[in-house]
Short mmCIF file of C-alpha atoms and ligand atoms in Angstrom, two decimals:
data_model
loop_
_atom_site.label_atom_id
_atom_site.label_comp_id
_atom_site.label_asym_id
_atom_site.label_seq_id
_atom_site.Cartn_x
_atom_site.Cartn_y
_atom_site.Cartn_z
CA UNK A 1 11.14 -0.38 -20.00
CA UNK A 2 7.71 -0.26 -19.55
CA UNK A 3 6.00 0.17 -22.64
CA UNK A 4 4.96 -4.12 -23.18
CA UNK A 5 2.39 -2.85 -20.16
CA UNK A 6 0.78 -0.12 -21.91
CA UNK A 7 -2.04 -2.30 -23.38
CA UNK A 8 -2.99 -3.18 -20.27
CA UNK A 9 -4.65 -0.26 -20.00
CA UNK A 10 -6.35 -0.18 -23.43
CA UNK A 11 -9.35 -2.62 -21.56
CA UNK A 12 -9.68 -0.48 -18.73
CA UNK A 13 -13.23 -0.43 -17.71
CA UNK A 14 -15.02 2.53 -18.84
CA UNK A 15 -18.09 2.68 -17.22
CA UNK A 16 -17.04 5.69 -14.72
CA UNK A 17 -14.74 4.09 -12.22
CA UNK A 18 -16.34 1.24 -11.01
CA UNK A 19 -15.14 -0.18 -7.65
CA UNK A 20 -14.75 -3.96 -7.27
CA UNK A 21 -14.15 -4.52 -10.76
CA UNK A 22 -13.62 -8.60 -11.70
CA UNK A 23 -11.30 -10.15 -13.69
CA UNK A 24 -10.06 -13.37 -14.51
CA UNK A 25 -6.58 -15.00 -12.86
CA UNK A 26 -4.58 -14.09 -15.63
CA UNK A 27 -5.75 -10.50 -16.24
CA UNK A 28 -5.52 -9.32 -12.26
CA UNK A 29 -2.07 -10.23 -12.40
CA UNK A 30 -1.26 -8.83 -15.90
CA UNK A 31 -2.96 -5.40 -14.27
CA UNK A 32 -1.14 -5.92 -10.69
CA UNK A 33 2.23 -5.94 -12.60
CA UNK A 34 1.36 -2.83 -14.50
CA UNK A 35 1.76 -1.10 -11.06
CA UNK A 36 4.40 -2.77 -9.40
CA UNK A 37 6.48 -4.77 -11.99
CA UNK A 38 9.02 -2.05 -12.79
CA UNK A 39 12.82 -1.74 -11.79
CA UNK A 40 12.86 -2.42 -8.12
CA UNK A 41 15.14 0.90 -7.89
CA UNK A 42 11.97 2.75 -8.23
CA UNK A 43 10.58 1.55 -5.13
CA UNK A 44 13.19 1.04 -3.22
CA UNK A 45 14.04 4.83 -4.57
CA UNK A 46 11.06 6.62 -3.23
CA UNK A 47 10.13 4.44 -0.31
CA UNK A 48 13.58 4.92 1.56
CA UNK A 49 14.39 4.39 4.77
CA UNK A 50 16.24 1.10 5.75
CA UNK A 51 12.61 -1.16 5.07
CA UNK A 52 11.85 0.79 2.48
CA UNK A 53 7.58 0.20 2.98
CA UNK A 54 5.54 0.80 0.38
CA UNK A 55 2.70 1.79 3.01
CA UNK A 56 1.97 4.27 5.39
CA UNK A 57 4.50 5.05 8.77
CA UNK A 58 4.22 5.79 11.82
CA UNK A 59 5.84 9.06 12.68
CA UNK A 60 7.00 10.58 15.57
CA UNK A 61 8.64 14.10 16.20
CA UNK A 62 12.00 14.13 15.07
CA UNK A 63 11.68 10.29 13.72
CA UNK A 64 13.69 9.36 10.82
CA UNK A 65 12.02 7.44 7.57
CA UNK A 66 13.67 4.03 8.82
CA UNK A 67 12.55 4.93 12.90
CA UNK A 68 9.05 5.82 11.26
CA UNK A 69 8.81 2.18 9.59
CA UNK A 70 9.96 0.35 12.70
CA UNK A 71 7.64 2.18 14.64
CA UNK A 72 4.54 0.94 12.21
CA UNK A 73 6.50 -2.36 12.40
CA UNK A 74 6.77 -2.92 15.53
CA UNK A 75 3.01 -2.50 16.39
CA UNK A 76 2.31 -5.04 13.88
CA UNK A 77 4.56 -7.32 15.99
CA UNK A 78 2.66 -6.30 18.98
CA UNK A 79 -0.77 -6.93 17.50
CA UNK A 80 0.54 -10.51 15.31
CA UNK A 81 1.66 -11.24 19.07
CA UNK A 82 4.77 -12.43 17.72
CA UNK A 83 7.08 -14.52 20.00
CA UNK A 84 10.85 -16.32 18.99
CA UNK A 85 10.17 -19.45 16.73
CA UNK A 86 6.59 -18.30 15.56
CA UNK A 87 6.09 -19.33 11.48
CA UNK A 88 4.51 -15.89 9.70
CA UNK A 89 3.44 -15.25 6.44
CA UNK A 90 3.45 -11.74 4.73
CA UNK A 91 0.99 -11.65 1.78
CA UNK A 92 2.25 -8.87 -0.84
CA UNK A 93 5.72 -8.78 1.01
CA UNK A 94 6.50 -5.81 -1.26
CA UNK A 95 10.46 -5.93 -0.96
CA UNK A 96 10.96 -7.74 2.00
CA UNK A 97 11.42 -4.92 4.13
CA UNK A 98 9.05 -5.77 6.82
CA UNK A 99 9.28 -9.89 6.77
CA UNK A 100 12.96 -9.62 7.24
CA UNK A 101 12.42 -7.31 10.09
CA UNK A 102 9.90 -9.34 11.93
CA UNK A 103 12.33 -12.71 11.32
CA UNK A 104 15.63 -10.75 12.50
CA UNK A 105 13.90 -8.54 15.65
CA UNK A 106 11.79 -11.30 16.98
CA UNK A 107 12.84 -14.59 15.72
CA UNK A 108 10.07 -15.35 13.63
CA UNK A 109 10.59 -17.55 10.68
CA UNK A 110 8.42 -16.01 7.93
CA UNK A 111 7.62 -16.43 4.01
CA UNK A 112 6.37 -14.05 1.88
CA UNK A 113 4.30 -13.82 -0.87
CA UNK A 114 3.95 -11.48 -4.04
CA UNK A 115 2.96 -11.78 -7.12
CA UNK A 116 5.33 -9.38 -8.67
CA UNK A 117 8.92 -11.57 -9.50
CA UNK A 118 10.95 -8.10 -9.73
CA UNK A 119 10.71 -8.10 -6.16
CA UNK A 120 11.72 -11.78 -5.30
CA UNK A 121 15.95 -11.09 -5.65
CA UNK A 122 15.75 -7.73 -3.59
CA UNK A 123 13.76 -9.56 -0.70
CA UNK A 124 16.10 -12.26 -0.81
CA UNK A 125 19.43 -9.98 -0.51
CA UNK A 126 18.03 -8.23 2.16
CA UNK A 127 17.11 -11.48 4.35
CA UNK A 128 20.51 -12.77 3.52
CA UNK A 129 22.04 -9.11 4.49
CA UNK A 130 20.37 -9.70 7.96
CA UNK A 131 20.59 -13.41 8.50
CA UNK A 132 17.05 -13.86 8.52
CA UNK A 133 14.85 -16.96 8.45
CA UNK A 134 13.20 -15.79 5.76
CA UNK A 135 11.62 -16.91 2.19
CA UNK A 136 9.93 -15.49 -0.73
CA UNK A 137 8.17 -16.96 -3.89
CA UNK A 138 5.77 -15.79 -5.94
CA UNK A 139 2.07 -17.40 -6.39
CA UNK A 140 -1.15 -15.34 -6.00
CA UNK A 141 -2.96 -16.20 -2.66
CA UNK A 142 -5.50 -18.05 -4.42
CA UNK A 143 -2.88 -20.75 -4.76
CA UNK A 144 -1.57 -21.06 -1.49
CA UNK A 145 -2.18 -24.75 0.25
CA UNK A 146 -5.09 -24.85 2.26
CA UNK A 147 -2.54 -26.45 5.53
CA UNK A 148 -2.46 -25.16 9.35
CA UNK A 149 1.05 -23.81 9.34
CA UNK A 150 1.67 -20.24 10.53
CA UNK A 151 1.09 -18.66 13.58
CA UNK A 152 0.29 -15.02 12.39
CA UNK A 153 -0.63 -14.34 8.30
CA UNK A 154 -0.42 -10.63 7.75
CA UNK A 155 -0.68 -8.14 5.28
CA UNK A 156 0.05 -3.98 4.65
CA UNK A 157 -1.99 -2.02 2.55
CA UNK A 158 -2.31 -4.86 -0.22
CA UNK A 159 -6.13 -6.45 0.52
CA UNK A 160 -6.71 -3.16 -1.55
CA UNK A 161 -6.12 -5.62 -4.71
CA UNK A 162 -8.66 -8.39 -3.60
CA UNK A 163 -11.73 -8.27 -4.95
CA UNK A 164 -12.71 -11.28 -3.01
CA UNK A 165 -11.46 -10.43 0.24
CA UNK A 166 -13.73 -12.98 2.02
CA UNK A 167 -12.19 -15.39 -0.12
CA UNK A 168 -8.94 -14.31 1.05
CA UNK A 169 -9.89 -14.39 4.71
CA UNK A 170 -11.08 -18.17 4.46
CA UNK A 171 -8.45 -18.70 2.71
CA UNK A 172 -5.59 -17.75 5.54
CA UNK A 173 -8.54 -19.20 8.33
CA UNK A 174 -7.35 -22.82 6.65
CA UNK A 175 -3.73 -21.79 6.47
CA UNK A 176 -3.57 -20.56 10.33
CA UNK A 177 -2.74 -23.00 13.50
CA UNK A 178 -5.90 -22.48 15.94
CA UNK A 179 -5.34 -19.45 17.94
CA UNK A 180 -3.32 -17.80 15.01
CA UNK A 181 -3.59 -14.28 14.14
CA UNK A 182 -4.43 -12.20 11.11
CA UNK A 183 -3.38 -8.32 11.25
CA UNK A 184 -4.41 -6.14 7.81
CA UNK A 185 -3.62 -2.72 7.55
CA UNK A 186 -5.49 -1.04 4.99
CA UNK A 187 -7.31 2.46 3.90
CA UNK A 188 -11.12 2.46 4.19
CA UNK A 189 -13.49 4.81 2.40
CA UNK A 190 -15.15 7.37 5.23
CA UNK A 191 -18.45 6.60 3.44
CA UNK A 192 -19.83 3.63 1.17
CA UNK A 193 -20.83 6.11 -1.59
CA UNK A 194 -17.03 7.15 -2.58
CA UNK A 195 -16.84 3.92 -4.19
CA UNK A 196 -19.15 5.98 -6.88
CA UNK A 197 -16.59 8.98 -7.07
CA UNK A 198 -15.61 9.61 -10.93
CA UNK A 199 -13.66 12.92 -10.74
CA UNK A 200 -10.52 13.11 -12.85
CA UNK A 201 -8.45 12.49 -9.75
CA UNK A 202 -10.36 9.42 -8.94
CA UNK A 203 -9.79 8.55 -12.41
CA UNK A 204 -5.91 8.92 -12.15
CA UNK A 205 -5.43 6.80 -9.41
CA UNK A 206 -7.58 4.01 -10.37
CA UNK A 207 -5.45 4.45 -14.47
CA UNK A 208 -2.20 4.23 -11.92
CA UNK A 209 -3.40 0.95 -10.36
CA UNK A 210 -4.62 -0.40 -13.87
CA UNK A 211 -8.14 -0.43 -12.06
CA UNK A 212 -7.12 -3.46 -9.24
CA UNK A 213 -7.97 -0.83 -6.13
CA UNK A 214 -10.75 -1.94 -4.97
CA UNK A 215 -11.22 0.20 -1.66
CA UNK A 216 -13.93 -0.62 1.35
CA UNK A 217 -15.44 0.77 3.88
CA UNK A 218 -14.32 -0.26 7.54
CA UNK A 219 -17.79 -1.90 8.39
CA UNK A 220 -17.01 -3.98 5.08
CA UNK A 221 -14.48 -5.41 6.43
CA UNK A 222 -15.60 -6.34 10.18
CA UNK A 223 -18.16 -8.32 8.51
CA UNK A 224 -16.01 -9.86 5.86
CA UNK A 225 -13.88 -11.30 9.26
CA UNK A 226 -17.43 -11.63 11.04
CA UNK A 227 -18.53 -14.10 8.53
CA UNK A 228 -15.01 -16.15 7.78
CA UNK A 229 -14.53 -17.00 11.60
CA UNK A 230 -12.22 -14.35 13.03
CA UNK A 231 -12.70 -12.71 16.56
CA UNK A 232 -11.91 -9.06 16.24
CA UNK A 233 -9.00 -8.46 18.95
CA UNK A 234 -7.89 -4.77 17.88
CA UNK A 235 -9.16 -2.00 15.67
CA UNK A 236 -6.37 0.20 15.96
CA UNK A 237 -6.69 3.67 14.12
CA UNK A 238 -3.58 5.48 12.79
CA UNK A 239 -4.85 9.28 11.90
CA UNK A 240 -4.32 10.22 7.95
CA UNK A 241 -1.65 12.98 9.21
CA UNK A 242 0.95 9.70 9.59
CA UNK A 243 0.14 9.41 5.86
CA UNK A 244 0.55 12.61 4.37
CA UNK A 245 3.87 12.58 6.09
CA UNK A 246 5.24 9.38 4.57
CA UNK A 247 4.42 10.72 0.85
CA UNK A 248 5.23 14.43 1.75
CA UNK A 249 8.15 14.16 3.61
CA UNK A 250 8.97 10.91 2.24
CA UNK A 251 8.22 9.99 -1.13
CA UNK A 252 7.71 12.88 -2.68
CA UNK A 253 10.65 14.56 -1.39
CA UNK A 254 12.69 10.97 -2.97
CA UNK A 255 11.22 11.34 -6.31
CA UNK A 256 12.23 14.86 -6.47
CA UNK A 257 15.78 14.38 -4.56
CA UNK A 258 16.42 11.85 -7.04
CA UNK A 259 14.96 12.46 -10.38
CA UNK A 260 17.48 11.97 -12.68
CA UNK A 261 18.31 8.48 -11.29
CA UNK A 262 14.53 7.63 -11.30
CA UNK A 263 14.47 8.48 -14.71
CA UNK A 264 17.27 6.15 -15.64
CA UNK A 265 15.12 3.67 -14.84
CA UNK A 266 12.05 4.38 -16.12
CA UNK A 267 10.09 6.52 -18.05
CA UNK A 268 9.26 10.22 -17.82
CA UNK A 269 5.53 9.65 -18.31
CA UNK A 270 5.69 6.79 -15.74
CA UNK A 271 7.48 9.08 -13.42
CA UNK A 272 4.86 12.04 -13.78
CA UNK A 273 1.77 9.33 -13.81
CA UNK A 274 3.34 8.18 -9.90
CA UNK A 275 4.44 11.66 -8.73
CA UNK A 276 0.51 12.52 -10.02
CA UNK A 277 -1.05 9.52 -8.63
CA UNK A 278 0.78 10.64 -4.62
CA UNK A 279 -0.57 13.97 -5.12
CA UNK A 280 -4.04 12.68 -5.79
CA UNK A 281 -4.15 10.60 -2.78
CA UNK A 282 -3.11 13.44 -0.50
CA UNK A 283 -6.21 15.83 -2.25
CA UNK A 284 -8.24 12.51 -1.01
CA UNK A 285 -7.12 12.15 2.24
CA UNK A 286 -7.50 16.05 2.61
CA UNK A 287 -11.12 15.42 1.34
CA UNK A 288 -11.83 13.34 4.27
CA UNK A 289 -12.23 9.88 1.75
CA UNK A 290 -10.25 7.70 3.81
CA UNK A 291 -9.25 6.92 7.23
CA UNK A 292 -6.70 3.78 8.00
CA UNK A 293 -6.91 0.83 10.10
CA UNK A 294 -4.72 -2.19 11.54
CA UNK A 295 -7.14 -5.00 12.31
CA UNK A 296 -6.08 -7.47 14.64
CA UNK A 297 -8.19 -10.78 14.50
CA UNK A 298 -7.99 -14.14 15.67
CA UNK A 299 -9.18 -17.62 14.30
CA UNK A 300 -11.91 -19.37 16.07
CA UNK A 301 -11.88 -22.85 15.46
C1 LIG B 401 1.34 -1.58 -1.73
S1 LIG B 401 2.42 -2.98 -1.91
C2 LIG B 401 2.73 -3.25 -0.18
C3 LIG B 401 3.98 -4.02 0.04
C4 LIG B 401 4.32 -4.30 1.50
N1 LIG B 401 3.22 -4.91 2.19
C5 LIG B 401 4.78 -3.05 2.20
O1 LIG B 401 4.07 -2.57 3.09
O2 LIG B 401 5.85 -2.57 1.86
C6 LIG B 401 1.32 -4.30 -2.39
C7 LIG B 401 1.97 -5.65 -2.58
O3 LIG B 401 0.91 -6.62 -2.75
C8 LIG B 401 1.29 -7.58 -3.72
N2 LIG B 401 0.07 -8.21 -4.23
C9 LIG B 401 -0.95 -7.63 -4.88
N3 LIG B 401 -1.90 -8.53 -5.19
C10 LIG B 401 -1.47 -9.73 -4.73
C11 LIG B 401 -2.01 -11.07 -4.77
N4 LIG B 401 -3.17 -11.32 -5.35
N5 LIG B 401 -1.31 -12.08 -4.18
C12 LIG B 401 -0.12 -11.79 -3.59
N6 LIG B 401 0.45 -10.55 -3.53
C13 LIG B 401 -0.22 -9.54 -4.10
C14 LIG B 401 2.08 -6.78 -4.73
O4 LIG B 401 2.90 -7.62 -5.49
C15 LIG B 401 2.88 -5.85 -3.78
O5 LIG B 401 4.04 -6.51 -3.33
#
């Protein structure tokens, strides 16, 4: 199952745990699949729901996981500006859940990008299950054509895994029409100095992620869009409570609700490294570590 990924993890940078680590092409996406390249039932297990995110909801009393995920969704929409017709891309498009959603709700037609290939036939079911005008492929975003073609580029909690995020931002400034709009939801550290943090916990997160989270703080990031050519249109805020739900209430409950399945599929340690790694976040966000923001920006010419 899993175990051709273990040495991955034999290099891990030792010197406490390091933020912004660099690596070259081919060992960031050896590490990214050490994460994310195992049986999509996993995922698709503990995220749930109908879009089955593998990022934070948006809950309201009484909400369900799939009205939770629309509800996240549906801001995005509102913030990418998204009208019938408009070409979006979804960098780290997980499983498809929210490209399809944006193509078959609003009419976009949308491609989405990962770098994990387990994901690719589970995206593409679901856009064919809803009719959608949507495609998938795998390529890192350093590949992607520098050519004016989509009207929004967005991502969810996956800029996380870029250590050269202002890279990334010029990047999707070539790739958008003028006008278009970049929305990134992603956690930011509450202070520059928890980049430093070396507890245990810190420790089993960053093992988890095979040392590819490279977490910033919100004034990080402003700049980063400051200096690639982006107007800031929105900082929208979306408290830490909305997260401890979705792993509490969602995942969590999933991995336990279904634990014998999940372990059909891959292995106990695997299973007790993730169920770990969720707990470890919510100590964080408990801690006060993080707080979680959808940027809205838009590309001056
Ligand atoms: C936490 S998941 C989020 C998935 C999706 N956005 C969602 O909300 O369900 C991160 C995703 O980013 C993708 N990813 C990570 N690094 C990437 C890179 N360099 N280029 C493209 N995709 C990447 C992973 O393959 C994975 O699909």
């Amino acid at each position: 199952m899993r175990e051709h990924l273990d040495p991955v993890l034999e290099s891990t940078p030792t010197d406490g745990r390091k933020l912004y680590q660099t690596y070259d092409f081919d060992e960031e996406t050896v590490r990214l699949a050490y994460h994310y390249e195992v049986d999509p039932e996993f995922f698709i297990t503990i995220t749930g729901g109908e879009w089955n995110t593998y990022s934070s909801c948006i809950w309201e009393d009484g909400f369900t996981m799939t009205q939770a995920q629309e509800k996240k969704l549906d801001k995005y929409a509102e913030l990418m500006r998204l009208k019938p017709g408009d070409r979006i891309m979804d960098v780290g498009c997980g499983w498809g859940g929210p490209l399809v959603y944006f193509c078959h709700k609003y009419g976009a037609i949308g491609h989405g990008i990962t770098v994990s290939p387990m994901a690719i036939p589970v995206a593409e079911a679901r856009a064919e299950k809803y009719g959608a005008d949507a495609t998938f492929e795998v390529i890192h975003w350093q590949n992607l054509p520098e050519v004016e073609t989509y009207q929004a580029i967005f991502t969810d909690e996956v800029i996380v895994h870029f250590e050269d995020l202002g890279g990334f931002f010029a990047k999707c400034h070539s790739m958008l029409t003028p006008g278009g709009m970049m929305v990134n939801k992603e956690l930011h550290f509450t202070h520059s100095s928890h980049k430093d943090w070396a507890d245990s916990l810190s420790q089993h997160i960053n093992k988890v992620y095979a040392f590819t989270g490279n977490y910033r703080t919100l004034s990080e990031e402003l700049r980063l869009l400051d200096e690639n050519n982006f107007r800031i249109k929105n900082v929208y805020e979306i408290a830490m409570d909305h997260y401890r739900k979705t792993i509490d209430d969602g995942w969590l409950k999933n991995m336990r609700d279904h634990k014998e399945r999940l372990l059909e599929v891959t292995t106990a340690e695997h299973y007790d490294d993730f169920r770990k790694y969720l707990k470890c976040s919510l100590f964080g966000f408990r801690k006060g570590a993080f707080g979680m923001h959808i940027i809205a920006s838009e590309k001056m010419s």
